[in-house]
Coordinates of C-alpha atoms in Angstrom, one line a residue:
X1 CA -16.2 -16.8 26.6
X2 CA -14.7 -13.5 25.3
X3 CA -14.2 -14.9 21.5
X4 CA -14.4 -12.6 18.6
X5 CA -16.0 -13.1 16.1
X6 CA -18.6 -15.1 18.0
X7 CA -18.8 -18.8 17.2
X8 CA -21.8 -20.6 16.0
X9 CA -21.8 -23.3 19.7
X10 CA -19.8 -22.6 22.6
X11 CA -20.5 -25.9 24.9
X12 CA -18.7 -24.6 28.2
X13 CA -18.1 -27.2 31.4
X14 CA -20.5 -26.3 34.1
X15 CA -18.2 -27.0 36.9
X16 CA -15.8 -24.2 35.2
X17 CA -12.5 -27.0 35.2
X18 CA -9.5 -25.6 33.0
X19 CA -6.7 -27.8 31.1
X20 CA -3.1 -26.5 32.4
X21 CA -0.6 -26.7 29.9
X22 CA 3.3 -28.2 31.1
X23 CA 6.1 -26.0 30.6
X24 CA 6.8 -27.9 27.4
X25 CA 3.6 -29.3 25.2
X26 CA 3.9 -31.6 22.4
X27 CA 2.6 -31.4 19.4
X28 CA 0.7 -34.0 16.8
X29 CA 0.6 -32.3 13.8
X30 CA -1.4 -34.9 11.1
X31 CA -1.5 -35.2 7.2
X32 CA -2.0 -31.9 6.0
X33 CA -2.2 -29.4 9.2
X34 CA 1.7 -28.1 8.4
X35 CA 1.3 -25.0 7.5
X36 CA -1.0 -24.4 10.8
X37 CA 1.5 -26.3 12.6
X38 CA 4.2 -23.7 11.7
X39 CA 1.8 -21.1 12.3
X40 CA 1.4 -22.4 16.2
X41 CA 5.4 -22.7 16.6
X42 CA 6.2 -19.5 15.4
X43 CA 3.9 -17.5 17.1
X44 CA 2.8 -19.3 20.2
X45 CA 6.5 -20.0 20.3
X46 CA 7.3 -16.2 20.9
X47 CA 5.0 -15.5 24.0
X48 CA 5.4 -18.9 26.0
X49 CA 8.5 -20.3 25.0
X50 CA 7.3 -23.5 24.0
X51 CA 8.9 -25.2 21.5
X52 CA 5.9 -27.5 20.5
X53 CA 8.0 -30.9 19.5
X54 CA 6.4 -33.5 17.3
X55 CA 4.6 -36.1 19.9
X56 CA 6.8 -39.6 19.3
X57 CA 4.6 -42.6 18.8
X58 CA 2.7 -43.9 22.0
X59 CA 3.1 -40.3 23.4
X60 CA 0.3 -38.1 24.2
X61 CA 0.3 -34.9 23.0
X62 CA -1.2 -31.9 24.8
X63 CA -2.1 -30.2 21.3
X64 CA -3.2 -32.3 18.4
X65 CA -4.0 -30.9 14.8
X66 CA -6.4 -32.9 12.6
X67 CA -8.4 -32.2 9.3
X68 CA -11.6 -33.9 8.5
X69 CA -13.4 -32.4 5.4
X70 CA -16.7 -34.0 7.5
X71 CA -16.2 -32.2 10.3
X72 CA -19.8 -31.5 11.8
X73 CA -21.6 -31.7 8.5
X74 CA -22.1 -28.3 6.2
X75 CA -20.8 -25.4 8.0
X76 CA -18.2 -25.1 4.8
X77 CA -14.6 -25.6 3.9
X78 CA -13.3 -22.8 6.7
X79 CA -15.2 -24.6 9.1
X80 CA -13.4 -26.1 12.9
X81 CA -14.3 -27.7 15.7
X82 CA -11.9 -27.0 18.8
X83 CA -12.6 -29.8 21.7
X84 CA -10.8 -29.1 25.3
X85 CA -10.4 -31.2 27.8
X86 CA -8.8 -33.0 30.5
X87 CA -6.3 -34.4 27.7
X88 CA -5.3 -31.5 25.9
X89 CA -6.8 -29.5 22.9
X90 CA -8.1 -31.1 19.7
X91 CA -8.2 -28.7 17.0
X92 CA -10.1 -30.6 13.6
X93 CA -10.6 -28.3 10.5
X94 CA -12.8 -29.0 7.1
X95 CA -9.6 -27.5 5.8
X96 CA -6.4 -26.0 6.1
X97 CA -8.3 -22.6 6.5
X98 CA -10.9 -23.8 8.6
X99 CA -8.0 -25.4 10.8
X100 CA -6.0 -22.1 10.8
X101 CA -9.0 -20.4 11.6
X102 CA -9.7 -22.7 14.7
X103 CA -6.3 -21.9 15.7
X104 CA -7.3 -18.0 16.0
X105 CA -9.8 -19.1 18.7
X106 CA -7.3 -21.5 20.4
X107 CA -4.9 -18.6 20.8
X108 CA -7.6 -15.8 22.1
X109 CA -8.3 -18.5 24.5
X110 CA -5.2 -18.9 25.7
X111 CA -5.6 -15.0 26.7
X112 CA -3.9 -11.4 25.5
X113 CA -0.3 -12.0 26.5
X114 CA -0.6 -15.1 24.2
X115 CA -0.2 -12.3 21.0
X116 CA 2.8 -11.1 22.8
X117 CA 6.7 -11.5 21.4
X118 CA 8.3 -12.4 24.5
X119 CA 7.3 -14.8 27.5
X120 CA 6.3 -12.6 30.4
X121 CA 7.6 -13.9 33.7
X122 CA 5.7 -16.2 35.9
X123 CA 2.7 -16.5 33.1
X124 CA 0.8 -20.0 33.1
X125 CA -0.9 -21.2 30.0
X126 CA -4.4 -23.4 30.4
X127 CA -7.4 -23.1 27.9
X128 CA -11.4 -23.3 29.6
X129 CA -12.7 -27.2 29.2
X130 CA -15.1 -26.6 26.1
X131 CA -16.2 -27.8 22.5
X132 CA -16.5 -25.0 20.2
X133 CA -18.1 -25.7 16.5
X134 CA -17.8 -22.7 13.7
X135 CA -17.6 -21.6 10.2
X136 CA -18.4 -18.6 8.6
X137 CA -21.2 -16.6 7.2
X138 CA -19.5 -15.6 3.9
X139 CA -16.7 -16.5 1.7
X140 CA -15.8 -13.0 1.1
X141 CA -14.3 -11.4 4.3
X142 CA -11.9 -8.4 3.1
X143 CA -10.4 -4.6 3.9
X144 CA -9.2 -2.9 1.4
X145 CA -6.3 -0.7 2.5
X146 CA -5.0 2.0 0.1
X147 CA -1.5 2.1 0.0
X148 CA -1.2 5.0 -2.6
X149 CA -2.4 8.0 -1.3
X150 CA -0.2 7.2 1.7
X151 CA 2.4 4.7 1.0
X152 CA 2.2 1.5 3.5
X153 CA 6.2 0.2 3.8
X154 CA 6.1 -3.7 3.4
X155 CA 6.3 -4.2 7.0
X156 CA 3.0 -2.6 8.0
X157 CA 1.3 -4.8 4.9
X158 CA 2.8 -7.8 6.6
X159 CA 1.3 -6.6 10.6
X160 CA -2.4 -6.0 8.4
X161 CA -2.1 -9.4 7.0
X162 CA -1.7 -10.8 10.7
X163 CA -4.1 -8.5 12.0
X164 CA -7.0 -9.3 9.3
X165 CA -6.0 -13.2 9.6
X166 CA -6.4 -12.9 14.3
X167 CA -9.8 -11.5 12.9
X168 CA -10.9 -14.4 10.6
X169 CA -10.6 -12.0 7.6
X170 CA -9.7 -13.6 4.1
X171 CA -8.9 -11.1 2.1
X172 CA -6.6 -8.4 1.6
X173 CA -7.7 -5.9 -1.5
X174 CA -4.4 -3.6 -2.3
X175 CA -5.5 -0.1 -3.9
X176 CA -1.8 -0.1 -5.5
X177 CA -2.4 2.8 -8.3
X178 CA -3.9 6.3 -8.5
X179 CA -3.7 10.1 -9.6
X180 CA -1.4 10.1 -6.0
X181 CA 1.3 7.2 -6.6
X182 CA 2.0 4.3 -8.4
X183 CA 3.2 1.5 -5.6
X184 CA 4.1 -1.6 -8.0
X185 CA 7.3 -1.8 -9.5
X186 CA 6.8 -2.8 -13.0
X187 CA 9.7 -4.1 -14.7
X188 CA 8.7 -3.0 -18.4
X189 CA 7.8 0.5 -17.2
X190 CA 10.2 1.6 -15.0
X191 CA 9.1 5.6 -14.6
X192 CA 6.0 4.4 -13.6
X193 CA 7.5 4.3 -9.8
X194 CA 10.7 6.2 -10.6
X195 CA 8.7 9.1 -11.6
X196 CA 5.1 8.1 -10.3
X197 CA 6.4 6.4 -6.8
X198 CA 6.6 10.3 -5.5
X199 CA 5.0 13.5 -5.1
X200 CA 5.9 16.4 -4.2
X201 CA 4.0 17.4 -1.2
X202 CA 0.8 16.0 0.3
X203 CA -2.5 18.0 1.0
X204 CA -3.0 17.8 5.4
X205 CA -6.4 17.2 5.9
X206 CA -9.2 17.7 3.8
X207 CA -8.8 18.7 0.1
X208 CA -10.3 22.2 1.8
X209 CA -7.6 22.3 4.2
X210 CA -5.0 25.2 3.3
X211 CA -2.6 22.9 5.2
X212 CA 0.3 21.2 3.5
X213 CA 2.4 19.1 4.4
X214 CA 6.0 19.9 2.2
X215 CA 7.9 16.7 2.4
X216 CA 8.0 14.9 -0.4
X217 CA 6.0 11.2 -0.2
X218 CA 6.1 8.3 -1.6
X219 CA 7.5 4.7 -2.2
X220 CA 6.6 1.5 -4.1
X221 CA 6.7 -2.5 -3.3
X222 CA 9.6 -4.1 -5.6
X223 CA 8.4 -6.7 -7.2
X224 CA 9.9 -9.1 -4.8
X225 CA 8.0 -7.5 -1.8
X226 CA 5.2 -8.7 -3.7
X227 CA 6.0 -11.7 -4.0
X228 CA 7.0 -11.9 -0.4
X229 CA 3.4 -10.0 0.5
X230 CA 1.6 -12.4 -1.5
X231 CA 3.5 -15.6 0.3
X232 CA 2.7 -14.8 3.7
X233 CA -0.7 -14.0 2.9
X234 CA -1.1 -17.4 1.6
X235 CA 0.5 -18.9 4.5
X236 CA -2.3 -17.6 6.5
X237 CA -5.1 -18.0 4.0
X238 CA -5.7 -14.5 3.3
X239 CA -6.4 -13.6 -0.7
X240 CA -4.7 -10.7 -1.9
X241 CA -6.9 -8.7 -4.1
X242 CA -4.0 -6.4 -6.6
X243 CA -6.5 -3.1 -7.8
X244 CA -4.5 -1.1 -10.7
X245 CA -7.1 1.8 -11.6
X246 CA -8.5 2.3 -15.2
X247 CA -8.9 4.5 -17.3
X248 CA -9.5 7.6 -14.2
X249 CA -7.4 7.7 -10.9
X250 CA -4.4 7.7 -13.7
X251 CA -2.3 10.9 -13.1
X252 CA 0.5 8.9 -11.3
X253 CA 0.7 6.7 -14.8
X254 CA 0.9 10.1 -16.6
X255 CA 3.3 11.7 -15.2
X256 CA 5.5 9.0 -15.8
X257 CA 4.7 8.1 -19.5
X258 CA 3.0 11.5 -20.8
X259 CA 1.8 9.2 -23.9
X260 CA -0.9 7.6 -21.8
X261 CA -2.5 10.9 -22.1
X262 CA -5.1 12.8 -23.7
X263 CA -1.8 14.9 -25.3
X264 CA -4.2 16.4 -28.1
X265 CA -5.8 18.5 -25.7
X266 CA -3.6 18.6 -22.4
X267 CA 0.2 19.0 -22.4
X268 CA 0.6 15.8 -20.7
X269 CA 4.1 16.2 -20.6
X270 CA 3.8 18.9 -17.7
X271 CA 1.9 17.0 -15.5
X272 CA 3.4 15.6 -12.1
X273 CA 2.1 13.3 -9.8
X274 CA -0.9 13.9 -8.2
X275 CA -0.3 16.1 -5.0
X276 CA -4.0 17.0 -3.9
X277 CA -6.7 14.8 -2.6
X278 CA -10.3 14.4 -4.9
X279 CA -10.9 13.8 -8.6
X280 CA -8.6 15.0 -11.3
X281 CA -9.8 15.5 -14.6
X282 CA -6.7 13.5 -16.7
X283 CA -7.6 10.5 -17.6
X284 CA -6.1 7.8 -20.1
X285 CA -6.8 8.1 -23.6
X286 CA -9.0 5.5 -25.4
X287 CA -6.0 4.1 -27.9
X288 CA -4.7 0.5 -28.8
X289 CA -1.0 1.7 -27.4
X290 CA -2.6 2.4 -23.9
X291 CA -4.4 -1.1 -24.1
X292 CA -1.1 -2.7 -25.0
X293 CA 0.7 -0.4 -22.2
X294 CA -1.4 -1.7 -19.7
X295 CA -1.7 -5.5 -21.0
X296 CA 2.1 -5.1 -20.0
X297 CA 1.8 -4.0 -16.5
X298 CA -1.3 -7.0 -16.1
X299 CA 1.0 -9.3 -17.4
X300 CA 4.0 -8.6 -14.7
X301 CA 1.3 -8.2 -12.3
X302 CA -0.6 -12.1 -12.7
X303 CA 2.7 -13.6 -12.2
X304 CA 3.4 -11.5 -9.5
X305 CA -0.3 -13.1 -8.0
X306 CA -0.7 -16.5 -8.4
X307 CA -4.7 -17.7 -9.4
X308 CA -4.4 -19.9 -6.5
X309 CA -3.7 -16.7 -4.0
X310 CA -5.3 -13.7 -6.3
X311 CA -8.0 -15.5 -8.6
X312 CA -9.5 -11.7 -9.3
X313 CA -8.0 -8.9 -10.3
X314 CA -9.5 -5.3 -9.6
X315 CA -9.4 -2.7 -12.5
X316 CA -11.0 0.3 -10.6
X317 CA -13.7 1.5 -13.2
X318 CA -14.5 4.5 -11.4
X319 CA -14.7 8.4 -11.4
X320 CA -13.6 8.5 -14.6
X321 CA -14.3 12.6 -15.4
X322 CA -15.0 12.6 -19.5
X323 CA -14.2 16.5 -20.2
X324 CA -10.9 15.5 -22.0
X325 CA -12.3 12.3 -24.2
X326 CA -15.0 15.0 -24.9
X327 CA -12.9 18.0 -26.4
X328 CA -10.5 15.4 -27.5
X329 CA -10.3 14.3 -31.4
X330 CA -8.9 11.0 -30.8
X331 CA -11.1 10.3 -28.5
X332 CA -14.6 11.4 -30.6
X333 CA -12.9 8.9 -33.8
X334 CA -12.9 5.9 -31.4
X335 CA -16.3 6.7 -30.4
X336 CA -17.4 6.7 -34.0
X337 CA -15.1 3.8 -35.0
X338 CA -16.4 1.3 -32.3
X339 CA -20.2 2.7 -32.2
X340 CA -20.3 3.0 -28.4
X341 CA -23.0 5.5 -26.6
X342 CA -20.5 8.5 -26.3
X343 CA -18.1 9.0 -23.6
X344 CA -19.6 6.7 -21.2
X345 CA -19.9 3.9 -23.7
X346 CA -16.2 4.4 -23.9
X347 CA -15.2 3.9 -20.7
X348 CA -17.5 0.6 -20.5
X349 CA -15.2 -0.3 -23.8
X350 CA -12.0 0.5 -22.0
X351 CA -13.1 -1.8 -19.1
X352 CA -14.8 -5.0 -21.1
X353 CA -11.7 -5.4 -23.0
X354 CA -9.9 -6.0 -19.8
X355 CA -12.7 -8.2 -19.1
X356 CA -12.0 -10.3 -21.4
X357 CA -8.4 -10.4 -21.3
X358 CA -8.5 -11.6 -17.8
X359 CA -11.0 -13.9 -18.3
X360 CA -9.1 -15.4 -21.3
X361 CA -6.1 -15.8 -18.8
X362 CA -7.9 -17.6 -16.2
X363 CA -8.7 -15.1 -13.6
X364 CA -12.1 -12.7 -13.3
X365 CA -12.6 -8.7 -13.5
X366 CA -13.2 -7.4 -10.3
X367 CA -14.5 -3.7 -10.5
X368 CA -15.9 -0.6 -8.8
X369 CA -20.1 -0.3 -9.2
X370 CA -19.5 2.3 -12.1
X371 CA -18.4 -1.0 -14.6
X372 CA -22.1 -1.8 -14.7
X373 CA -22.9 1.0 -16.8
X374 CA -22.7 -0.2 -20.4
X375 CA -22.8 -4.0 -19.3
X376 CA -20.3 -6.7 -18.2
X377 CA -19.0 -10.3 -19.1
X378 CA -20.7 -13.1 -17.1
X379 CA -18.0 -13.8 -15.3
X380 CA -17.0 -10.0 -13.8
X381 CA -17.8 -9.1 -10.6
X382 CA -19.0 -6.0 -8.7
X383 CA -17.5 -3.9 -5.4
X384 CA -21.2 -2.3 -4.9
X385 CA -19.0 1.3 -3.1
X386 CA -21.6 4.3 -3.5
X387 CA -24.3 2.4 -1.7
X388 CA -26.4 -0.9 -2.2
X389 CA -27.8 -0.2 -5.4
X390 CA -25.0 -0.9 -7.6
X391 CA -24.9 -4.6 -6.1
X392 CA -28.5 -5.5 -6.2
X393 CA -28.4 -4.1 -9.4
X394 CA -25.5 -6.9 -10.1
X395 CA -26.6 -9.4 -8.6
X396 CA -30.3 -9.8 -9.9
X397 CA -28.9 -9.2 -13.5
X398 CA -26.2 -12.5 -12.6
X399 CA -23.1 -11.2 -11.0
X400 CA -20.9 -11.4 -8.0
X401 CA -21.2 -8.7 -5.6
X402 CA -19.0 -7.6 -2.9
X403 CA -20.8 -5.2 -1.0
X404 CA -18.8 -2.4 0.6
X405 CA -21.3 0.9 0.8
X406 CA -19.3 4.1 1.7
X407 CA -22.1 4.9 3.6
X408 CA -21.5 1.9 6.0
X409 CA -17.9 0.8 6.1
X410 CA -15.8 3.6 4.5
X411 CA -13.2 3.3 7.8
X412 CA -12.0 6.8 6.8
X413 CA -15.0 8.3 8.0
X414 CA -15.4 9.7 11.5
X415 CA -16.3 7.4 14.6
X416 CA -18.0 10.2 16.9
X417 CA -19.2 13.8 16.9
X418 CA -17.1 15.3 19.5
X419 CA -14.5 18.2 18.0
X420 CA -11.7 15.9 19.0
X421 CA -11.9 13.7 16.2
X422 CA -8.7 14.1 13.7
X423 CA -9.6 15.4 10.7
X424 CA -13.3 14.1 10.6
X425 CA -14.7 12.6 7.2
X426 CA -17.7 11.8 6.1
X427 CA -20.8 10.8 8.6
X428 CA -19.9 9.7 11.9
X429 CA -19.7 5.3 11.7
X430 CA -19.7 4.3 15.4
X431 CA -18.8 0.8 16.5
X432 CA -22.3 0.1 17.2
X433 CA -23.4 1.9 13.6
X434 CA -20.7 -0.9 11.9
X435 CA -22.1 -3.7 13.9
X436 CA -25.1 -2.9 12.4
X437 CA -24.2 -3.5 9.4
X438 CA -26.0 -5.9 7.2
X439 CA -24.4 -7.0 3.8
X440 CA -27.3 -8.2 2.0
X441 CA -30.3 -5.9 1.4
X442 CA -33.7 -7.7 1.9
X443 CA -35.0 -6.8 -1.0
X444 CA -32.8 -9.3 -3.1
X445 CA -34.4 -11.9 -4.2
X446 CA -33.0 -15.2 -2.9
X447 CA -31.0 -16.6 -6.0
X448 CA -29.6 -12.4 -6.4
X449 CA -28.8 -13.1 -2.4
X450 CA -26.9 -15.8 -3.3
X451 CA -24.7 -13.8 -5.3
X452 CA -23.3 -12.1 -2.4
X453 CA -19.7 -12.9 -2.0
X454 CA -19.5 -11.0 1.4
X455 CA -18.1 -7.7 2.2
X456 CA -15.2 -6.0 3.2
X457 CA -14.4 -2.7 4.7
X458 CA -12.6 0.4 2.6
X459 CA -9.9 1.6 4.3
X460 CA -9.0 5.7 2.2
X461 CA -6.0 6.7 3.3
X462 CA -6.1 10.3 2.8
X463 CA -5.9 11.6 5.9
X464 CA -4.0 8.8 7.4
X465 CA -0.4 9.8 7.4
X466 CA 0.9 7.1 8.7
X467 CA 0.2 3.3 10.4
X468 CA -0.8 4.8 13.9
X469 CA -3.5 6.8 11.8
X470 CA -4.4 3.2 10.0
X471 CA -5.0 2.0 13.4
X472 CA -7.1 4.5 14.7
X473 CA -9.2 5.0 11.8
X474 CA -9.5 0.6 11.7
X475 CA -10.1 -0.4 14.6
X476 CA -12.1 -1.0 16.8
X477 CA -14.5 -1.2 13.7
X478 CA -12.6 -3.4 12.3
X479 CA -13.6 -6.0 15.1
X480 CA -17.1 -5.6 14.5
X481 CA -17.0 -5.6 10.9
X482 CA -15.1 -9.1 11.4
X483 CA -18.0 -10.5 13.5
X484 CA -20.8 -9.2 10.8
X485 CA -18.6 -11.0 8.1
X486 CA -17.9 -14.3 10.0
X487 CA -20.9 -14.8 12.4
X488 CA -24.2 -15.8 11.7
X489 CA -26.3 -12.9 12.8
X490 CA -30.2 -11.7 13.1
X491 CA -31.4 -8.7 11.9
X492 CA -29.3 -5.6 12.5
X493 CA -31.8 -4.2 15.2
X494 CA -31.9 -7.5 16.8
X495 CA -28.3 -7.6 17.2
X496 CA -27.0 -8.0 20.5
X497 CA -24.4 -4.9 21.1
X498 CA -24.5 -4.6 24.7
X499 CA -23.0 -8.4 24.6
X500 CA -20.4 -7.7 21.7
X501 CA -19.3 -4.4 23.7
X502 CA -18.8 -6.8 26.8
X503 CA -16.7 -8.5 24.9
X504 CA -15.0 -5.9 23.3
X505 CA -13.4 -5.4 27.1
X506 CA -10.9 -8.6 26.9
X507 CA -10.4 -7.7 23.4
X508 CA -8.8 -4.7 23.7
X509 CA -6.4 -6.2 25.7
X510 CA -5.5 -8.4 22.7
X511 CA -5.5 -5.7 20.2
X512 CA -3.5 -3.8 22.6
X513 CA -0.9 -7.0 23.0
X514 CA -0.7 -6.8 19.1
X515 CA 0.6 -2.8 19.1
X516 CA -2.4 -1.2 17.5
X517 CA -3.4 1.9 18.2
X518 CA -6.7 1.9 18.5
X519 CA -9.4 4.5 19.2
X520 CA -10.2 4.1 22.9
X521 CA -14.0 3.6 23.8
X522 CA -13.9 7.2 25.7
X523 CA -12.4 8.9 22.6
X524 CA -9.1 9.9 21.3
X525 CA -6.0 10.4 23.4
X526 CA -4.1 13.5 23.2
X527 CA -1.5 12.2 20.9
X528 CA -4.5 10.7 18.6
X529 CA -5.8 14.4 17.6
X530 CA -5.5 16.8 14.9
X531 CA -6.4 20.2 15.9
X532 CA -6.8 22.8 13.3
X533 CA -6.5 20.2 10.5
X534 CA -9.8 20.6 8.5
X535 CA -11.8 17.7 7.7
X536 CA -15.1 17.2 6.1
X537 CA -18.3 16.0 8.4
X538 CA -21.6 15.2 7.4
X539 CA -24.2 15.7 9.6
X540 CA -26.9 13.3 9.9
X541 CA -27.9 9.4 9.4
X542 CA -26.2 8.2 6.0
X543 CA -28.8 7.6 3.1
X544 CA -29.6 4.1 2.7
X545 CA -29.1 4.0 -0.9

C-alpha cells in the first residue's frame, strides 16, 4: 500500500481480492460520526458522483461510520481502525478525529482521482481487502504559514487547511502580525490594517537583493474570515494557532498608532510599514497604555478563537533589538521601577504579563524560545525555533515544547544545490534531510521527553510571492514531515527512505490531483525558477544545536 503517512498494521489479503463499489453506495453514518459523514459527501461526492444516502434499516450499507473510544486498546483518541472487505468498508475511530483521520486513508485508497472535483469518465471505485489499525506519534502535528510578509487571501488558508488535514496534520499556526503587515482586522484599532494592512513595495529576493518589486502589498482577514477560517478548521480537526508578535516584529503596529512607539527617541510618527525583509530596530515601548492597547486587540482576538478550536495563543517573544529601550528615558524608569535585569528583563516583563492574562482567561502562552530568558509561568509553552536547545532547555525545567529547529524544518530554506533553485535560503533541507528529522533529542531525559508536544514545520514567506511559491517551497517536504509527526519511527539513520520515496511515486499523483505545485523530484520546472533574484545559501551540514 502506497499510504502516507505510514500506518502502524497494514494486514493486506494474500490472494490480492478488491471490494467494487456500485454506482451509488449507501451510507451508515452512527451516533456521533456527522461531521465525518459530511466530510465523505462533500468531497467524495465531487470526484465520483456518489451521493452517499443514509442506509434504511435492514439495508446494507457499502460504507459504514462508527466510533468506539476502545478501539484497539491505547493507540490514543486520533486513533482508527479501517476494515475492508467483501461487505464494504468499516471505518471505527477512538474519536471524531481519529475517525476523520481514518477517512484520509480510506480516500488515498480509493486512488488520486478520488481528490479530484469532477467525476472523470468511465472511472470505477474499489478499495484493496485489508484491516488497517493507526494513531499517531504526537499530539502536536502543525505548519506554521506566515501570512504577513506575503499576504495569503482567505481562499488559499482554506486549500492549506485541506492540504494539512489529507496529511493527518492538526494544526494550523497563523503568523498574522509583523514589522511587514498586520493581517487581523481589529475592530477597536482600525489603522492597524487600514494603515498597517499595506506596504509600499516589497524587497524581491533576499534582503541583499537590489531587486524590488514596486507594487504595493498587502491585505488582511475581516474578522469574519476568521471566524469562517477558524470553522472549517474545526470541521476537519485542525487547531488554529493565532501568533500576534510582541514587543519586536512591531513596525506594522507603529505605523498605524505612532503611540506604540519608543516616540522619546524615534519620531514614530514617520514611520511606515515595514517594506524590507530582516530585523528592524522599532520596537514597542514598555508602558501601561501599550499593555492596555494590546489587551484590546487579545481580547477581539479570543472571541474570534474559541478555547475549544485555539486553546493557545502565540505572542512571538522574539528578536526583540533593545537599542531604543536603551537610549530611551521611559524605558530606563520602568526598568528601575519594576527592578528587572535591564533591557532583557524587560522584555521577559512585557511577555509574563501576557502570560498571565491568558492564563487568567483560560487559554496558555505559546511563545518563540527567546521567552525563556528571564523565566515563564508553569503553564507557558515553548516553539524551541533557533535549534534544540531552547526546548530541552524547556522541557527539563517543566514546560511544553513544540520543537520546530530552523535548522531542520524552516520550509523557506532551499531543497537542493543546483543554481536553479529560486531564490535559495538558508542550508539546503532535502526531502530525505526532512525525513530525517527527529523531534525529540536523545538527550532528554524521559519525563523532559514527555513534554514534547510534537513539531510542526515553519513555513517564512519572504521570498514566496505568492501560493504557487507556498507550494513549491512546502511540498514535497511537507509529506515527509507529516509521516515523521504521525508515524511511529526508528532512529533517523534507520529510517527507511528508499521505501517512503517509493511511495512518494503514487503520491504525487495525489498531490498533483489536489493543484499543488510542487517541486518535482528532478528539480524545478522552468516556470518554478528565479534567475537573477539573489538569495542567501549556506553551505554545509546545519549545526545541530
Amino acid at each position: 500500500m502506497d499510504l502516507i503517512p505510514a500506518p502502524q498494521v497494514v494486514l493486506l489479503d494474500e490472494g490480492g481480492r478488491r471490494f467494487a463499489f456500485g454506482p451509488q453506495p449507501l451510507l451508515d453514518a452512527g451516533p456521533g460520526t456527522g461531521t465525518t459523514a459530511r466530510w465523505l459527501r462533500r468531497e467524495l461526492a465531487a470526484a465520483t458522483g456518489w451521493e452517499l444516502p443514509a442506509a434504511t434499516a435492514g439495508v446494507s450499507a457499502q460504507l459504514r461510520l462508527r466510533i468506539d473510544p476502545d478501539v484497539e486498546g491505547d493507540r490514543g483518541p486520533e486513533s482508527y481502525r479501517l476494515d475492508i472487505g467483501p461487505d464494504g468498508a468499516e471505518l471505527t475511530g477512538a474519536s471524531a478525529a481519529g475517525l476523520f483521520w481514518g477517512a484520509q486513508t480510506l480516500r488515498q485508497l480509493l486512488g488520486p482521482d478520488a481528490y479530484r472535483r469532477a467525476p472523470l469518465p468511465g472511472r470505477a471505485w474499489n478499495l484493496p481487502y485489508a484491516s488497517v489499525v493507526d494513531g499517531p506519534r504526537f499530539g502536536w502535528r502543525g505548519m506554521m504559514l506566515d501570512v504577513a510578509r506575503h499576504f495569503m487571501p482567505k481562499d488559499g488558508v482554506l486549500r492549506y487547511i485541506d492540504l494539512l488535514a489529507a496529511h493527518k496534520l492538526n494544526v494550523l499556526h497563523l503568523h498574522l502580525t509583523d514589522d511587514q503587515g498586520w493581517r487581523i482586522e481589529i475592530k477597536r484599532h482600525p489603522r492597524l490594517t487600514e494603515v498597517g494592512g499595506w506596504r509600499p513595495r516589497s524587497r524581491w529576493g533576499h534582503r541583499a537583493s537590489p531587486l524590488w518589486n514596486e507594487t504595493p502589498h498587502g491585505g488582511y482577514y475581516t474578522q469574519d474570515d476568521i471566524r469562517e477560517i477558524v470553522a472549517y478548521a474545526a470541521e476537519r480537526h485542525v487547531r488554529v494557532v493565532p501568533e500576534i508578535d510582541v514587543p519586536g516584529h512591531s513596525q506594522a503596529a507603529i505605523a498605524a498608532y505612532p503611540e506604540l512607539g519608543n516616540t522619546d527617541v524615534v519620531d514614530t510618527a514617520a514611520l511606515g510599514v515595514w517594506d524590507d525583509w530582516g530585523i528592524t530596530e522599532n520596537v514597542l515601548a514598555p508602558t501601561e497604555a501599550v499593555l492596555r492597547f494590546y489587551e484590546g486587540v487579545f481580547e477581539e482576538l479570543l472571541e474570534l478563537f474559541p478555547v475549544e478550536v485555539s486553546p493557545f495563543v502565540h505572542v512571538g517573544g522574539d528578536e526583540c533589538p533593545k537599542t531604543q529601550w536603551k537610549a530611551s528615558a521611559v524605558a530606563q524608569e520602568r526598568i528601575r521601577e519594576l527592578g528587572v535585569d535591564g533591557e532583557d528583563g524587560l522584555q521577559s516583563w512585557f511577555v509574563r504579563h501576557f502570560d498571565g492574562w491568558l492564563t487568567a482567561r483560560g487559554r496558555r502562552l505559546i511563545g518563540w524560545d527567546e521567552i525563556l530568558e528571564g523565566g515563564l509561568a508553569e503553564g507557558a509553552a515553548v516553539s524551541s525555533w533557533r535549534g534544540y536547545a531552547g526546548g530541552i532547555a524547556a522541557a527539563e525545567a517543566g514546560h511544553d515544547v513544540v520543537m520546530c529547529p530552523e535548522q531542520q524544518v524552516y520550509l523557506d530554506h532551499r531543497q537542493a544545490g543546483g543554481p536553479d533553485e529560486p531564490m535559495p535560503i538558508g542550508y539546503v533541507r532535502s526531502l530525505e534531510d526532512v525525513y530525517r528529522f527527529e523531534p525529540v533529542p536523545p538527550k532528554l531525559s524521559p519525563e523532559a521527553a514527555a513534554r514534547v508536544l510534537g513539531a510542526q514545520a515553519n513555513v517564512w514567506t519572504e521570498v514566496m510571492e505568492n501560493q504557487d511559491r507556498v507550494d513549491y517551497q512546502v511540498f514535497p517536504r511537507l509529506v515527509a514531515f507529516a509521516e515523521v509527526v504521525w508515524s511511529w519511527q526508528p532512529e533517523p539513520a534507520e529510517r527507511d527512505f528508499a521505501w517512503f520515496e517509493g511511495r512518494m511515486a503514487a503520491h504525487y499523483a495525489r498531490l498533483a490531483a489536489q493543484g499543488v505545485d510542487y517541486r518535482p523530484p528532478g528539480g524545478p520546472l522552468p516556470r518554478q525558477r528565479r534567475p537573477g533574484v539573489r538569495g542567501r545559501s549556506i553551505d554545509g551540514a546545519p549545526p545541530n544545536v
